[in-house]
mmCIF file with all atom_site columns, C-alpha atoms in Angstrom:
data_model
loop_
_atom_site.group_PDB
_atom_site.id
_atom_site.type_symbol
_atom_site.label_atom_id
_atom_site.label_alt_id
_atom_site.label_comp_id
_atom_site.label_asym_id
_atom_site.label_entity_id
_atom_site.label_seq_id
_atom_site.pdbx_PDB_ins_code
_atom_site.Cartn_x
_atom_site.Cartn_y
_atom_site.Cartn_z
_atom_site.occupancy
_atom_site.B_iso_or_equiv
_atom_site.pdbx_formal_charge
_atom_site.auth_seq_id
_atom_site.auth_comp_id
_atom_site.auth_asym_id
_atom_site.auth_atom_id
_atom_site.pdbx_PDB_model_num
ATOM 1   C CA . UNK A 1 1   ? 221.180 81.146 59.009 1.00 39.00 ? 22  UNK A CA 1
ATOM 2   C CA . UNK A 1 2   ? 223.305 79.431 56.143 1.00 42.00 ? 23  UNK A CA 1
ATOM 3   C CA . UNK A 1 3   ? 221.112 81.118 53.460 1.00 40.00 ? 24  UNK A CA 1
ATOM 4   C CA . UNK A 1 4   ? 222.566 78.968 50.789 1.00 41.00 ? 25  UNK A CA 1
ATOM 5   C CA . UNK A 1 5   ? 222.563 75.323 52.250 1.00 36.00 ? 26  UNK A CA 1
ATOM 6   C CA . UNK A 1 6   ? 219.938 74.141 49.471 1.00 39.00 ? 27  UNK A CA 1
ATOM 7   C CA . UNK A 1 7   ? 219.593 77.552 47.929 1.00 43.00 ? 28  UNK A CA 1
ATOM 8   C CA . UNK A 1 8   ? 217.059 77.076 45.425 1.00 40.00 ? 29  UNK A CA 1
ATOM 9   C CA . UNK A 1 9   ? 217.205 79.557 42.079 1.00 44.00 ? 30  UNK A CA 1
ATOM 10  C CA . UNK A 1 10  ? 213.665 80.086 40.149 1.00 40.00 ? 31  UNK A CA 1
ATOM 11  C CA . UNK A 1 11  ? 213.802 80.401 37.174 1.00 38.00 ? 32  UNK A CA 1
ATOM 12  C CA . UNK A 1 12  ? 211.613 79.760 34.553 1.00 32.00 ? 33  UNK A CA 1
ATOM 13  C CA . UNK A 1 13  ? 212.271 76.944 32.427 1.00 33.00 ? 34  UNK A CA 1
ATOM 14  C CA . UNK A 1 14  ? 212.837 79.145 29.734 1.00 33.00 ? 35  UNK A CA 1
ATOM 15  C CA . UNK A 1 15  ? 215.804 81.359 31.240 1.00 42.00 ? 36  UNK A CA 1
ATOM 16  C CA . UNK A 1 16  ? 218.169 78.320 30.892 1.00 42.00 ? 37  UNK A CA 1
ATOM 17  C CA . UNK A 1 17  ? 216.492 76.553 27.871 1.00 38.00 ? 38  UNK A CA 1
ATOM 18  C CA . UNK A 1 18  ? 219.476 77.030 25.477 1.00 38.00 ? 39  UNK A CA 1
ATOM 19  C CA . UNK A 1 19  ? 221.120 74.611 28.028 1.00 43.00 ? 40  UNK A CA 1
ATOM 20  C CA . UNK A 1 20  ? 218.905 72.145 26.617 1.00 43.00 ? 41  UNK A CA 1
ATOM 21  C CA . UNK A 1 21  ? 215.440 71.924 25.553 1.00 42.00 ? 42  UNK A CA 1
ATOM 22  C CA . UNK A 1 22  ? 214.977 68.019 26.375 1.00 43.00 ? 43  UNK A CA 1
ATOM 23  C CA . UNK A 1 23  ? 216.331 67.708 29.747 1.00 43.00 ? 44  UNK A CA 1
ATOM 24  C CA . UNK A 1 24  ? 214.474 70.963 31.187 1.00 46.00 ? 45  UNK A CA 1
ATOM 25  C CA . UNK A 1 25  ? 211.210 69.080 30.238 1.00 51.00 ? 46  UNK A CA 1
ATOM 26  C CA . UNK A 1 26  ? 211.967 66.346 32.666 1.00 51.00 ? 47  UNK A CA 1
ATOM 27  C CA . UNK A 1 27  ? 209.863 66.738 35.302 1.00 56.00 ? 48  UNK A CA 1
ATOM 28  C CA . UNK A 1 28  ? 213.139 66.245 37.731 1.00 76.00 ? 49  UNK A CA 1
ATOM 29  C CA . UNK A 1 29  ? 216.385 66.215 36.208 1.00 87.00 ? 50  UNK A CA 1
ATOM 30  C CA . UNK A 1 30  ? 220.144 67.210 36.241 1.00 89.00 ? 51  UNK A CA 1
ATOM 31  C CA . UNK A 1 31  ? 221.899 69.873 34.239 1.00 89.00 ? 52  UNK A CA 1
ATOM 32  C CA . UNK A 1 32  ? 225.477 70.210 34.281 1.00 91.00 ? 53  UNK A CA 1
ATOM 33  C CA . UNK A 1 33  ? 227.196 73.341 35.658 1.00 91.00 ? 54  UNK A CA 1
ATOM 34  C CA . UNK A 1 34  ? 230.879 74.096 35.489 1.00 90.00 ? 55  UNK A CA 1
ATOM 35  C CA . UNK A 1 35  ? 232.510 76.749 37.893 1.00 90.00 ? 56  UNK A CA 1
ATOM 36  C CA . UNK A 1 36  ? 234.433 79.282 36.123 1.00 87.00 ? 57  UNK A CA 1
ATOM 37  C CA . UNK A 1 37  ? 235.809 81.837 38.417 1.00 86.00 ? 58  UNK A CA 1
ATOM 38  C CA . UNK A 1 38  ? 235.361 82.611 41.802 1.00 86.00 ? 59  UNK A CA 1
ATOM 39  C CA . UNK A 1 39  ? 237.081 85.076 44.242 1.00 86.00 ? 60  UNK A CA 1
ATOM 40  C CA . UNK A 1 40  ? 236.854 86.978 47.815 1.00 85.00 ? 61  UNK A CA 1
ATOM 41  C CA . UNK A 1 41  ? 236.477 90.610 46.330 1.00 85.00 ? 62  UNK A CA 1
ATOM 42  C CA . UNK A 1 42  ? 234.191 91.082 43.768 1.00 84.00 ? 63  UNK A CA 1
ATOM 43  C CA . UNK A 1 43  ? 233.337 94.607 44.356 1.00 78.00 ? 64  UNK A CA 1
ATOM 44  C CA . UNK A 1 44  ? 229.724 94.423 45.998 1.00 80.00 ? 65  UNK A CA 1
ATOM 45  C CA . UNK A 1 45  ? 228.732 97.013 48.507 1.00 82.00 ? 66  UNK A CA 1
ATOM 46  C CA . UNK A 1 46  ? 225.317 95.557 49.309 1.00 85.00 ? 67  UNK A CA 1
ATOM 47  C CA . UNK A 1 47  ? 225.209 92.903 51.726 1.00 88.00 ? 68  UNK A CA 1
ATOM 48  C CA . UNK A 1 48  ? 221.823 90.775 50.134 1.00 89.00 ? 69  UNK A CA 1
ATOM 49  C CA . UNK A 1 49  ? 222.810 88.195 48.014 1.00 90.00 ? 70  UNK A CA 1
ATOM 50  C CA . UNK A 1 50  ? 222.337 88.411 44.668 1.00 90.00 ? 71  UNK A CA 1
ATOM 51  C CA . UNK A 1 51  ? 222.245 86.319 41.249 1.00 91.00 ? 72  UNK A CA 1
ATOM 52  C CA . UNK A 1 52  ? 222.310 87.824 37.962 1.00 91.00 ? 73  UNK A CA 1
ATOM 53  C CA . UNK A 1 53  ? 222.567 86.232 34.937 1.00 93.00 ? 74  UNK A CA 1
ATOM 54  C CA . UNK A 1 54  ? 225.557 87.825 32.107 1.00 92.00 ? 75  UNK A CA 1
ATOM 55  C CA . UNK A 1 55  ? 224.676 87.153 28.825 1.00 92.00 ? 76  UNK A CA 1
ATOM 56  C CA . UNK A 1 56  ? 227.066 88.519 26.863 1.00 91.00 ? 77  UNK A CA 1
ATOM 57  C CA . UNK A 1 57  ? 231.626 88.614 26.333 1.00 87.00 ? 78  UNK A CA 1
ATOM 58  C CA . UNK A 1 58  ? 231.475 92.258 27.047 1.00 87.00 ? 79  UNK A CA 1
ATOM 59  C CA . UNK A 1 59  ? 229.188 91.956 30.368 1.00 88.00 ? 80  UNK A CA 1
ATOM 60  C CA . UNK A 1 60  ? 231.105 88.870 31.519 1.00 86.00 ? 81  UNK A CA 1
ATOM 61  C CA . UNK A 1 61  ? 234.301 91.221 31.130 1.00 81.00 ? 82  UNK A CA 1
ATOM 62  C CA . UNK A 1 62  ? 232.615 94.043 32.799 1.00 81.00 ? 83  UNK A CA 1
ATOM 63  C CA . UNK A 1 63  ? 232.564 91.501 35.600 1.00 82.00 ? 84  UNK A CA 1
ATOM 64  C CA . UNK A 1 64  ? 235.766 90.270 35.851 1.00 79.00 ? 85  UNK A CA 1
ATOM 65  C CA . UNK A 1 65  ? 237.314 94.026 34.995 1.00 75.00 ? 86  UNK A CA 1
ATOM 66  C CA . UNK A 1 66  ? 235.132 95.436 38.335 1.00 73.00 ? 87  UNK A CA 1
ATOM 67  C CA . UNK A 1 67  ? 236.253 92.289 40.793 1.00 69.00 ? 88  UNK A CA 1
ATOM 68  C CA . UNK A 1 68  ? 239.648 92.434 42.259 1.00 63.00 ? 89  UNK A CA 1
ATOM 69  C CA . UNK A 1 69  ? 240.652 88.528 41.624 1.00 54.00 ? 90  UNK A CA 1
ATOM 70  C CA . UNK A 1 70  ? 243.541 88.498 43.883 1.00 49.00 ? 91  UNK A CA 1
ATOM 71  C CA . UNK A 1 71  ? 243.376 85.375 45.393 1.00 47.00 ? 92  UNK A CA 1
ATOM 72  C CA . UNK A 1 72  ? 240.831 84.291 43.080 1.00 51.00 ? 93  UNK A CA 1
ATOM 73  C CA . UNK A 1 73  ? 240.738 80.589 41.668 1.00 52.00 ? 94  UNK A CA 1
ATOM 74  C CA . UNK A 1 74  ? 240.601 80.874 37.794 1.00 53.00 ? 95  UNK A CA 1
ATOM 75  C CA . UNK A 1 75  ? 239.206 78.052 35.502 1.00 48.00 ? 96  UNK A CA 1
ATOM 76  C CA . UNK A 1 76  ? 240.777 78.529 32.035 1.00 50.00 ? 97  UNK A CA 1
ATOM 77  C CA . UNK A 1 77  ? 238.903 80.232 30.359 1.00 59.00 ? 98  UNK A CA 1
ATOM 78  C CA . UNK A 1 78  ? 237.072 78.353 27.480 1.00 65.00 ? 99  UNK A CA 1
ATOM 79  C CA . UNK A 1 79  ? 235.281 80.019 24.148 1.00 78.00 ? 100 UNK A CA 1
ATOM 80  C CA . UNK A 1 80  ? 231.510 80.795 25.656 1.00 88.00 ? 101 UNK A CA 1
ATOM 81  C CA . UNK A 1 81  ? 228.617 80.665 23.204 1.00 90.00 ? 102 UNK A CA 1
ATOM 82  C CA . UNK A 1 82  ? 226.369 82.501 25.102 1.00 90.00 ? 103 UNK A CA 1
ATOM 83  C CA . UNK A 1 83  ? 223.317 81.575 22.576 1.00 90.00 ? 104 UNK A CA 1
ATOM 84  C CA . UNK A 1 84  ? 223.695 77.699 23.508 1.00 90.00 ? 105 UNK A CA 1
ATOM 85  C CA . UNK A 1 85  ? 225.303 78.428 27.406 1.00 89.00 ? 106 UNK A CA 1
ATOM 86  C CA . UNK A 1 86  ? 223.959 80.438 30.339 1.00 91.00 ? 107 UNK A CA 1
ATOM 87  C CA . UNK A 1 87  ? 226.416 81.910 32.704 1.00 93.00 ? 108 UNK A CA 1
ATOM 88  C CA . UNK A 1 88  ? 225.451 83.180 36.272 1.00 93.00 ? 109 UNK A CA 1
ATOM 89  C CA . UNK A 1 89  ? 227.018 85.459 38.960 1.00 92.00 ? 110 UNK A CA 1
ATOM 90  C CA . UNK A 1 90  ? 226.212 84.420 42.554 1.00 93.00 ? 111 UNK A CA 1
ATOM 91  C CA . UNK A 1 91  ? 227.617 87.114 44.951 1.00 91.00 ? 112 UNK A CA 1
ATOM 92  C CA . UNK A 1 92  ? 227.461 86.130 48.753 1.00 91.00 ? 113 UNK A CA 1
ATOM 93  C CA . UNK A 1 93  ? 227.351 89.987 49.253 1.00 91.00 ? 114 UNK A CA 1
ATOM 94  C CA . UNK A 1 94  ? 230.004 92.099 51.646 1.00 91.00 ? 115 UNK A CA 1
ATOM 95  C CA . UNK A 1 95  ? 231.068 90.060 54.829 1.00 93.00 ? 116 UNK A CA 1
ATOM 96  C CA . UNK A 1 96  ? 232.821 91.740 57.558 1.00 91.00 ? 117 UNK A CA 1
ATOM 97  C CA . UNK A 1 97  ? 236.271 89.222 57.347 1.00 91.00 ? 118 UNK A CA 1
ATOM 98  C CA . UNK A 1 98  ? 238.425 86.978 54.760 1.00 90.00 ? 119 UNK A CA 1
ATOM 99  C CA . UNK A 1 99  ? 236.706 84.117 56.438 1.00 93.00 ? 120 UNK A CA 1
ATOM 100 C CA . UNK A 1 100 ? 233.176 84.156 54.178 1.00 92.00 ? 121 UNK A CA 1
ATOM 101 C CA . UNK A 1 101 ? 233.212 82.568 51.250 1.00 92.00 ? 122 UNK A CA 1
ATOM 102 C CA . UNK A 1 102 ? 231.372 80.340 48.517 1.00 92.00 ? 123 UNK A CA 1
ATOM 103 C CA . UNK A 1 103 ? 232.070 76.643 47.511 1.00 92.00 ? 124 UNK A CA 1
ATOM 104 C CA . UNK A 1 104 ? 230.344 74.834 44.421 1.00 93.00 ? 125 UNK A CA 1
ATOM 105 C CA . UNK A 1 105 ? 230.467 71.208 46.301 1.00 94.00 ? 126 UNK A CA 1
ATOM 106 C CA . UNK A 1 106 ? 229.303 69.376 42.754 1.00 93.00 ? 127 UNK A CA 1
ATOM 107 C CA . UNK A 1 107 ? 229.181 69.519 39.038 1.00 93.00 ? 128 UNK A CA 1
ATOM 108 C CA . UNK A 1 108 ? 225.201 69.215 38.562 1.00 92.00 ? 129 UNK A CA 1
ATOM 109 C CA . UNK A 1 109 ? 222.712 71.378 39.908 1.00 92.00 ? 130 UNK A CA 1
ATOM 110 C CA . UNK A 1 110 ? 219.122 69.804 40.226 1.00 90.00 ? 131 UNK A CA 1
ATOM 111 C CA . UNK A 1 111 ? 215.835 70.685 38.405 1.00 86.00 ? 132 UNK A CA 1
ATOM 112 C CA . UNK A 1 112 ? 213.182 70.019 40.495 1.00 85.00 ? 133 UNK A CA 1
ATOM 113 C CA . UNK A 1 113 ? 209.600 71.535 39.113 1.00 83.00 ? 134 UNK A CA 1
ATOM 114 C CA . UNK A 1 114 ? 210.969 74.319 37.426 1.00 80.00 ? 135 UNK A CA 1
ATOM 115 C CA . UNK A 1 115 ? 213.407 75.451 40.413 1.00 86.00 ? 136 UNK A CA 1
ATOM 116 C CA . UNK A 1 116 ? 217.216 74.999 40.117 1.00 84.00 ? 137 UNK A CA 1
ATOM 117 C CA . UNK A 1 117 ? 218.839 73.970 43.240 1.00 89.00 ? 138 UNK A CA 1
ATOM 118 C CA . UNK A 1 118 ? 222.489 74.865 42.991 1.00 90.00 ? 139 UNK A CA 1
ATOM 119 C CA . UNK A 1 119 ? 225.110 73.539 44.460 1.00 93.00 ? 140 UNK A CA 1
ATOM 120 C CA . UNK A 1 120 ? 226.676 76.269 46.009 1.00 92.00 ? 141 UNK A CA 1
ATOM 121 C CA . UNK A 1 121 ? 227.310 76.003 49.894 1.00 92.00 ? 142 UNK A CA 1
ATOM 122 C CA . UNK A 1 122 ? 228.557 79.713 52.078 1.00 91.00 ? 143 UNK A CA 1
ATOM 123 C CA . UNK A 1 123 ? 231.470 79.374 54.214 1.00 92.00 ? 144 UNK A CA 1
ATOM 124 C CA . UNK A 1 124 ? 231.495 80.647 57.401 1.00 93.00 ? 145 UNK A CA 1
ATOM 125 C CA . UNK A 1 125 ? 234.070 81.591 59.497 1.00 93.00 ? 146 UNK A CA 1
ATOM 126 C CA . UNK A 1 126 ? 235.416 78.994 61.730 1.00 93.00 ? 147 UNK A CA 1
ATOM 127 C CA . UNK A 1 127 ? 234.914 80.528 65.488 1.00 92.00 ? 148 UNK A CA 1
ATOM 128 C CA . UNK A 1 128 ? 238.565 78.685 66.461 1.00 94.00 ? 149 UNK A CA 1
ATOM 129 C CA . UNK A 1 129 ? 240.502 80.797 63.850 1.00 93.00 ? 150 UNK A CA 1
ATOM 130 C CA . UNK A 1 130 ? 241.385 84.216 63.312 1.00 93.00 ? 151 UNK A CA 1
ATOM 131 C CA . UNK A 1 131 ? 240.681 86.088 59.960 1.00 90.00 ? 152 UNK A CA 1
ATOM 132 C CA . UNK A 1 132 ? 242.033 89.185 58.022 1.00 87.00 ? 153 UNK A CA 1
ATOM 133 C CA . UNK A 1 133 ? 239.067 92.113 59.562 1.00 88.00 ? 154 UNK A CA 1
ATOM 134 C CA . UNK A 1 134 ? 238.922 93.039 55.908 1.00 89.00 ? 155 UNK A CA 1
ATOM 135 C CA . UNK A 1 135 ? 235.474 93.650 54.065 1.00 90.00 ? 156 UNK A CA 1
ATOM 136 C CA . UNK A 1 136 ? 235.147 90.591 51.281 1.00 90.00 ? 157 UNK A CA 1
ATOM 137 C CA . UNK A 1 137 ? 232.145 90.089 48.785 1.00 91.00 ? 158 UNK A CA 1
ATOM 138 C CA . UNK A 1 138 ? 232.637 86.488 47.579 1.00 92.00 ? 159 UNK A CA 1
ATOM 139 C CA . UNK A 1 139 ? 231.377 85.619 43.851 1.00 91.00 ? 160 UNK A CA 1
ATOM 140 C CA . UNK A 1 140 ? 231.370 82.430 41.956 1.00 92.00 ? 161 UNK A CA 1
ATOM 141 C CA . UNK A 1 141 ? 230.498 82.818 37.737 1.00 91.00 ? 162 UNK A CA 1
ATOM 142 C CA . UNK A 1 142 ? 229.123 79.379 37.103 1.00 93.00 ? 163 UNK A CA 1
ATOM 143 C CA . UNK A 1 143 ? 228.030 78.419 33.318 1.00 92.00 ? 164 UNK A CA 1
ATOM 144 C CA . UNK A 1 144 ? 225.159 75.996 32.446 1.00 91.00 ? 165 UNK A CA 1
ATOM 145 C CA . UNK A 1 145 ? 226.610 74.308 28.652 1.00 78.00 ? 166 UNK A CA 1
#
């Protein structure tokens, strides 16, 4: 099962409020998301996905220092205010080949009655290819301005 096709995030309205105050009071709304790193390797053992919110320039370091970004698609990297932005890791979790991975197919997640649906789709391995038999963990950071 594609665990992420429509993966919906709770959260309280509150966890992402310094986003903005007005537009999380709509009872359905957009808020704006930009993608600022992803990669293949970013060091989890577990295979349960997982989301967990950094909040701070040392613990978003502490995540890019423990992922090996080779191959990794870099945003540059722009000044974070983490009291008006919210930034979130999504890890897929360890995958048995290179062919897993995680695509953000828009720029707007939806707010539907306090959930966040993101849009964050997993890639599967196609079954007509061959991949790398390499263990991957595929991450995506993803900041809410």
């Amino acid at each position: 099962m594609n665990w992420l096709k429509g993966f919906i995030l709770s959260l309280a309205a509150t966890s992402i409020a310094a986003c903005s105050q007005q537009r999380l009071q709509a009872a359905d709304s957009s808020v704006a998301l930009q993608r600022l790193y992803a990669a293949a390797q970013c060091a989890r053992q577990d295979i349960t996905p997982s989301l967990t919110r950094i909040d701070s320039a040392k613990a978003l370091g502490d995540v890019l220092n423990s992922a090996s970004f080779v191959g990794a698609e870099q945003a540059s990297m722009p000044t974070i205010d983490f009291d008006a932005s919210v930034l979130v890791l999504l890890q897929l979790g360890q995958r048995a080949n290179a062919g897993y991975g995680l695509e953000v197919t828009a720029e707007v997640a939806e707010l539907r009655s306090k959930q966040l649906l993101l849009p964050v789709r997993e890639l599967l391995p196609a079954a007509d290819r061959m991949y790398a038999s390499v263990l991957v963990s595929p991450c995506v950071v993803l900041q809410f301005p």
